[in-house]
Short mmCIF file of C-alpha atoms in Angstrom, two decimals:
data_model
loop_
_atom_site.label_atom_id
_atom_site.label_comp_id
_atom_site.label_asym_id
_atom_site.label_seq_id
_atom_site.Cartn_x
_atom_site.Cartn_y
_atom_site.Cartn_z
CA MET U 842 -36.66 32.86 -16.24
CA GLU U 843 -38.46 29.63 -17.09
CA ARG U 844 -35.21 28.04 -18.25
CA GLN U 845 -33.41 29.38 -15.19
CA ASN U 846 -35.95 27.78 -12.87
CA LEU U 847 -35.70 24.52 -14.80
CA VAL U 848 -31.93 24.38 -14.52
CA GLN U 849 -32.04 25.23 -10.82
CA GLN U 850 -34.44 22.36 -10.23
CA LEU U 851 -32.47 19.88 -12.32
CA SER U 852 -28.95 20.80 -11.29
CA GLY U 853 -29.49 21.99 -7.71
CA VAL U 854 -27.63 25.24 -8.35
CA LEU U 855 -28.02 28.43 -6.35
CA SER U 856 -27.54 30.99 -9.11
CA PHE U 857 -27.60 30.90 -12.88
CA GLU U 858 -25.77 32.33 -15.85
CA GLU U 859 -26.92 31.35 -19.33
CA SER U 860 -25.07 30.91 -22.60
CA LEU U 861 -25.61 28.83 -25.72
CA SER U 862 -23.01 26.24 -24.86
CA CYS U 863 -22.69 26.16 -21.09
CA ILE U 864 -24.50 26.88 -17.87
CA GLU U 865 -22.18 28.04 -15.14
CA ARG U 866 -23.22 28.05 -11.54
CA VAL U 867 -21.71 30.32 -8.93
CA VAL U 868 -21.75 29.23 -5.29
CA THR U 869 -19.93 31.31 -2.65
CA GLU U 870 -17.41 32.60 -5.18
CA VAL U 871 -16.90 29.10 -6.59
CA GLU U 872 -17.68 28.80 -10.29
CA VAL U 873 -18.51 25.26 -11.33
CA ILE U 874 -19.14 24.14 -14.88
CA CYS U 875 -22.46 22.36 -15.36
CA TRP U 876 -21.77 20.77 -18.75
CA VAL U 877 -24.72 21.61 -20.97
CA VAL U 878 -24.51 21.53 -24.77
CA SER U 879 -27.09 23.20 -26.99
CA TRP U 880 -28.85 21.15 -29.61
CA GLY U 881 -28.12 22.29 -33.13
CA VAL U 882 -24.70 23.64 -32.18
CA ASP U 883 -21.58 21.83 -33.32
CA ALA U 884 -20.21 21.81 -29.79
CA GLY U 885 -17.47 19.77 -28.21
CA LEU U 886 -15.74 19.63 -24.89
CA SER U 887 -13.81 22.78 -25.73
CA LEU U 888 -16.98 24.85 -25.37
CA CYS U 889 -17.32 23.84 -21.75
CA ARG U 890 -13.71 23.59 -20.68
CA PRO U 891 -12.67 25.17 -17.38
CA VAL U 892 -10.95 28.52 -17.72
CA ASP U 893 -8.95 30.55 -15.25
CA ASP U 894 -10.01 29.63 -11.71
CA ARG U 895 -12.82 27.22 -12.56
CA PRO U 896 -13.60 24.76 -10.97
CA LEU U 897 -11.20 25.66 -8.18
CA TYR U 898 -12.32 26.64 -4.71
CA PRO U 899 -11.37 30.18 -3.56
CA TYR U 900 -7.60 30.51 -3.33
CA GLN U 901 -6.41 34.01 -4.21
CA ASN U 902 -4.82 35.68 -1.19
CA VAL U 903 -6.16 32.88 1.01
CA GLY U 904 -4.14 30.94 3.58
CA THR U 905 -0.40 30.51 4.07
CA THR U 906 2.11 30.96 1.25
CA SER U 907 4.77 28.29 0.89
CA PRO U 908 8.38 29.49 0.42
CA ARG U 909 9.33 30.12 -3.19
CA ASP U 910 11.81 27.49 -4.25
CA ASP U 911 12.72 25.11 -7.03
CA ASP U 912 12.42 21.65 -5.47
CA GLY U 913 11.40 22.75 -1.99
CA SER U 914 8.50 22.11 0.35
CA ALA U 915 6.46 23.99 2.91
CA PRO U 916 7.38 23.34 6.55
CA ARG U 917 5.53 20.41 8.10
CA ILE U 918 1.82 21.17 8.28
CA THR U 919 -0.08 19.89 11.30
CA LEU U 920 -3.57 18.83 10.26
CA GLN U 921 -6.49 20.07 12.32
CA GLU U 922 -8.16 16.68 11.90
CA SER U 923 -6.73 13.22 11.32
CA PHE U 924 -6.93 12.15 7.67
CA ASN U 925 -7.43 8.49 6.80
CA PHE U 926 -5.62 7.52 3.60
CA PHE U 927 -6.46 3.88 2.87
CA GLY U 928 -6.17 2.77 6.47
CA GLN U 929 -3.32 5.05 7.52
CA ASN U 930 -4.31 7.91 9.82
CA TYR U 931 -2.17 11.01 9.35
CA SER U 932 -1.93 14.13 11.49
CA GLN U 933 0.66 15.92 9.35
CA ILE U 934 1.32 16.60 5.69
CA PHE U 935 4.05 18.03 3.49
CA LEU U 936 3.21 20.32 0.59
CA ASN U 937 5.90 19.83 -2.05
CA ASN U 938 6.58 22.41 -4.73
CA ASN U 939 6.75 19.86 -7.53
CA GLY U 940 3.01 19.22 -7.42
CA ASP U 941 2.41 16.59 -4.76
CA LEU U 942 1.60 15.90 -1.11
CA THR U 943 3.42 13.42 1.12
CA PHE U 944 2.77 12.42 4.71
CA ASP U 945 6.02 11.06 6.13
CA ALA U 946 8.57 13.66 5.03
CA PRO U 947 9.12 16.42 2.46
CA TRP U 948 9.93 15.20 -1.02
CA SER U 949 11.97 17.02 -3.65
CA SER U 950 11.62 14.56 -6.53
CA TYR U 951 11.14 16.46 -9.80
CA ILE U 952 11.04 13.48 -12.18
CA PRO U 953 7.57 11.90 -12.04
CA GLU U 954 7.15 8.15 -11.93
CA GLN U 955 4.12 6.40 -13.33
CA PHE U 956 1.57 5.03 -10.86
CA PRO U 957 1.60 2.37 -9.52
CA ARG U 958 5.20 2.93 -8.54
CA HIS U 959 5.59 0.56 -5.53
CA GLY U 960 7.77 3.27 -4.04
CA GLY U 961 7.23 2.79 -0.32
CA ARG U 962 5.52 6.16 0.14
CA ASP U 963 1.92 7.35 0.26
CA ILE U 964 1.57 10.17 -2.24
CA ILE U 965 -1.22 12.38 -3.54
CA ALA U 966 -0.14 14.05 -6.76
CA PRO U 967 -2.42 16.49 -8.54
CA PHE U 968 0.38 17.50 -10.93
CA TRP U 969 3.75 15.88 -10.23
CA THR U 970 6.34 17.39 -12.55
CA ASP U 971 9.38 19.68 -12.50
CA LEU U 972 7.99 23.00 -11.26
CA ASP U 973 9.86 26.13 -10.21
CA ASN U 974 8.11 29.14 -8.68
CA ARG U 975 11.19 31.16 -7.76
CA VAL U 976 10.34 33.70 -10.48
CA ASN U 977 6.59 33.49 -10.78
CA GLY U 978 3.74 31.68 -9.10
CA ASP U 979 2.53 31.09 -5.56
CA ILE U 980 1.81 27.91 -3.64
CA ARG U 981 -0.71 28.33 -0.81
CA TYR U 982 -2.53 26.15 1.65
CA VAL U 983 -5.43 26.66 4.03
CA GLN U 984 -7.53 24.57 6.43
CA TYR U 985 -11.23 25.03 7.21
CA SER U 986 -13.30 23.68 10.09
CA ASN U 987 -16.34 25.88 9.39
CA GLY U 988 -17.68 28.44 6.94
CA PRO U 989 -18.95 28.52 3.35
CA VAL U 990 -16.04 26.65 1.76
CA LEU U 991 -16.50 23.73 4.16
CA GLN U 992 -20.21 23.71 3.34
CA GLN U 993 -19.57 23.88 -0.40
CA VAL U 994 -17.18 20.93 -0.27
CA SER U 995 -19.79 18.95 1.69
CA ASN U 996 -22.44 19.82 -0.87
CA ASP U 997 -20.20 18.79 -3.75
CA ILE U 998 -19.27 15.45 -2.20
CA ASN U 999 -22.95 14.69 -1.59
CA VAL U 1000 -23.68 15.33 -5.27
CA TYR U 1001 -20.94 12.94 -6.35
CA PHE U 1002 -21.57 10.35 -3.60
CA PRO U 1003 -25.28 10.76 -2.77
CA ASP U 1004 -25.55 7.66 -0.58
CA LEU U 1005 -23.08 8.74 2.13
CA SER U 1006 -24.75 11.77 3.80
CA PHE U 1007 -21.32 13.39 4.05
CA HIS U 1008 -20.83 16.38 6.36
CA ALA U 1009 -17.24 17.59 6.29
CA ASN U 1010 -15.70 18.64 9.59
CA TRP U 1011 -12.41 19.63 7.98
CA VAL U 1012 -11.05 20.70 4.60
CA PHE U 1013 -7.44 21.19 3.51
CA ILE U 1014 -6.82 23.04 0.24
CA ALA U 1015 -3.45 23.50 -1.48
CA THR U 1016 -3.23 25.58 -4.64
CA TRP U 1017 -0.40 26.06 -7.10
CA GLU U 1018 -1.25 29.41 -8.72
CA ASN U 1019 0.43 30.46 -11.97
CA VAL U 1020 3.50 28.36 -11.23
CA ALA U 1021 6.19 27.90 -13.86
CA TYR U 1022 7.94 24.80 -15.09
CA PHE U 1023 11.67 24.59 -14.45
CA ASN U 1024 13.51 26.70 -17.05
CA GLU U 1025 10.14 27.81 -18.50
CA ASN U 1026 9.36 30.93 -16.49
CA GLY U 1027 7.05 32.41 -19.12
CA LYS U 1028 4.51 29.61 -18.69
CA GLN U 1029 1.90 29.56 -15.94
CA THR U 1030 -0.10 26.63 -14.60
CA THR U 1031 -2.79 26.58 -11.91
CA PHE U 1032 -4.18 23.54 -10.11
CA GLN U 1033 -5.45 22.54 -6.70
CA VAL U 1034 -5.76 19.54 -4.39
CA VAL U 1035 -8.38 19.22 -1.66
CA LEU U 1036 -8.49 16.79 1.27
CA THR U 1037 -11.65 16.46 3.34
CA THR U 1038 -13.15 14.15 5.94
CA ASP U 1039 -16.12 13.84 8.28
CA GLY U 1040 -14.25 11.53 10.62
CA GLN U 1041 -15.48 8.45 8.77
CA PHE U 1042 -15.15 9.05 5.04
CA SER U 1043 -12.13 10.66 3.39
CA PHE U 1044 -11.96 12.26 -0.05
CA VAL U 1045 -9.38 13.81 -2.35
CA LEU U 1046 -10.41 16.32 -5.01
CA MET U 1047 -8.09 17.50 -7.78
CA ASN U 1048 -9.10 20.70 -9.58
CA TYR U 1049 -7.45 22.03 -12.72
CA GLY U 1050 -7.37 25.56 -14.07
CA SER U 1051 -5.14 26.72 -16.91
CA ILE U 1052 -2.46 24.15 -17.75
CA ALA U 1053 0.48 25.49 -19.77
CA ASN U 1054 2.10 23.37 -22.43
CA THR U 1055 5.45 21.69 -21.79
CA SER U 1056 7.54 18.78 -22.97
CA LYS U 1057 7.96 17.59 -19.38
CA SER U 1058 6.15 14.47 -18.16
CA VAL U 1059 3.33 14.85 -15.62
CA GLN U 1060 1.87 12.23 -13.28
CA ALA U 1061 -1.51 12.93 -11.67
CA GLY U 1062 -3.41 10.71 -9.26
CA TYR U 1063 -2.50 8.92 -6.04
CA ASP U 1064 -0.53 5.90 -4.90
CA THR U 1065 -0.10 4.09 -1.59
CA ALA U 1066 3.24 2.91 -0.26
CA ASP U 1067 2.74 -0.64 -1.53
CA SER U 1068 0.57 0.45 -4.50
CA SER U 1069 -2.31 -1.68 -3.23
CA HIS U 1070 -4.45 1.40 -3.93
CA HIS U 1071 -3.61 3.70 -6.78
CA PHE U 1072 -5.10 5.71 -9.59
CA SER U 1073 -3.53 7.51 -12.52
CA ILE U 1074 -5.65 10.19 -14.17
CA PRO U 1075 -5.89 9.40 -17.89
CA GLY U 1076 -3.41 11.46 -19.87
CA SER U 1077 -0.69 11.18 -17.24
CA MET U 1078 2.83 10.69 -18.61
CA THR U 1079 1.66 11.67 -22.11
CA ASN U 1080 1.41 14.97 -23.96
CA ASN U 1081 -2.34 14.87 -23.31
CA ALA U 1082 -1.68 16.06 -19.75
CA VAL U 1083 -0.79 19.62 -20.69
CA GLY U 1084 -1.78 22.54 -22.89
CA SER U 1085 -5.15 23.95 -23.84
CA ASN U 1086 -6.47 20.45 -24.52
CA SER U 1087 -5.23 18.96 -21.25
CA PHE U 1088 -7.19 15.82 -20.43
CA PHE U 1089 -7.07 16.84 -16.78
CA SER U 1090 -8.89 20.10 -17.52
CA LEU U 1091 -11.33 18.94 -20.18
CA HIS U 1092 -12.48 15.72 -18.56
CA SER U 1093 -13.70 14.54 -15.18
CA ASN U 1094 -14.85 11.52 -13.24
CA VAL U 1095 -17.71 13.48 -11.63
CA ASN U 1096 -18.99 15.28 -14.74
CA VAL U 1097 -17.45 18.62 -13.79
CA PRO U 1098 -14.72 19.23 -16.39
CA GLY U 1099 -11.45 19.92 -14.63
CA ARG U 1100 -12.40 18.15 -11.40
CA TRP U 1101 -11.46 14.63 -10.28
CA VAL U 1102 -12.77 13.20 -7.00
CA PHE U 1103 -11.75 10.06 -5.13
CA ARG U 1104 -12.86 8.38 -1.95
CA VAL U 1105 -9.66 7.32 -0.20
CA ASP U 1106 -10.59 5.89 3.21
CA GLN U 1107 -11.10 2.49 1.60
CA GLY U 1108 -11.59 1.06 -1.86
CA SER U 1109 -10.96 -1.69 -4.38
CA THR U 1110 -7.38 -2.75 -5.01
CA GLY U 1111 -5.89 -0.86 -7.92
CA CYS U 1112 -8.97 1.11 -8.88
CA ASN U 1113 -11.00 3.64 -6.93
CA TYR U 1114 -12.80 5.50 -9.68
CA ASN U 1115 -16.07 7.22 -8.84
CA GLY U 1116 -18.07 8.97 -11.51
CA LYS U 1117 -17.29 9.50 -15.18
CA ASN U 1118 -17.51 12.11 -17.87
CA ALA U 1119 -20.33 11.33 -20.28
CA THR U 1120 -17.89 10.78 -23.15
CA ALA U 1121 -15.04 9.13 -21.26
CA PRO U 1122 -13.60 6.60 -23.75
CA TRP U 1123 -11.93 4.42 -21.12
CA ALA U 1124 -15.21 3.52 -19.39
CA GLU U 1125 -17.63 2.57 -22.13
CA ARG U 1126 -20.04 0.75 -19.86
CA PRO U 1127 -20.85 0.70 -16.16
CA THR U 1128 -19.80 -2.05 -13.81
CA PRO U 1129 -22.55 -4.15 -12.18
CA LEU U 1130 -22.38 -1.88 -9.10
CA THR U 1131 -22.94 1.32 -11.03
CA THR U 1132 -26.12 3.37 -11.25
CA GLN U 1133 -25.97 5.49 -14.39
CA HIS U 1134 -28.21 8.48 -15.08
CA PHE U 1135 -28.21 8.93 -18.83
CA PRO U 1136 -28.25 12.38 -20.48
CA PHE U 1137 -31.73 13.81 -20.88
CA ARG U 1138 -33.22 16.56 -23.03
CA ALA U 1139 -35.14 19.56 -21.72
CA HIS U 1140 -35.93 22.92 -23.31
CA ALA U 1141 -33.79 22.12 -26.37
CA LEU U 1142 -30.76 21.38 -24.17
CA THR U 1143 -29.01 18.12 -23.41
CA PHE U 1144 -28.11 17.73 -19.74
CA TYR U 1145 -25.30 15.54 -18.44
CA PRO U 1146 -26.10 15.33 -14.71
CA SER U 1147 -23.27 15.45 -12.21
CA SER U 1148 -24.77 12.45 -10.45
CA VAL U 1149 -23.38 10.07 -13.07
CA ARG U 1150 -21.11 7.59 -11.28
CA ILE U 1151 -18.93 4.65 -12.19
CA THR U 1152 -16.96 2.61 -9.66
CA CYS U 1153 -14.41 1.05 -12.03
CA PRO U 1154 -14.22 0.36 -15.75
CA SER U 1155 -15.68 -3.03 -16.54
CA THR U 1156 -13.20 -5.87 -16.89
CA GLU U 1157 -15.64 -8.35 -18.39
#
């Protein structure tokens, strides 16, 4: 109980489940990895990797199911609140089966292109590749304007961006559950993209569950029409994107393995990277604007707080 109280105070969690390698917190059915590695244990990222539905928000049997298709899209979705994507305000969105969201029209492209692509289209791509859920897998979407999921998203954003006092008034969640790759029906991949706003700030969250192996290329991140704002999650367009050691699932920019979060209402040209995993090799030092909270030791455990943030990798 003493350790439980300590972790609750340090991590701000609501409930606690203890193991040697990880502490998992459960909030309104949402299981989030709090990456904690025991001293004296030869532990790596694999001990704390997301499994199954972690760190996804609730999605099973929730919302509207998109038609099963190869390269199809859901019908145009009218957003309950306007979403600002780098200066463009959108009131509609298209959920495309091949792992991306577009705003202007449905998109059937199944061959991913590396970001920045200068393609003349705003795109949010949690997992752009050649998917096919005609045989297995569901693609669902849901919008929230109140309730526990809305509150949980607000809480999470305030952990990752503590200076904004963010209070979401709308959340959109799209989940690809156990979808197959084209001509690979025996493989199942689960991932999720979340859009949220409070009317001033806008965020995109990308959550990764189990990622099946494939030889297909995958692009994850976002890109604006003129590529003035873009981000490619490390591992994209390489074999590190997929399989049990998927970089998307094992790493994070907000210290929650399997979760990537971006502020998208404004940002620096070419790089809008907030937060980092404690061992992220591409960001060895903080930029001058970054406040870093280093790992600390308590009760024989090393804690990597989720408040660690980095704006962009240093270019000095």
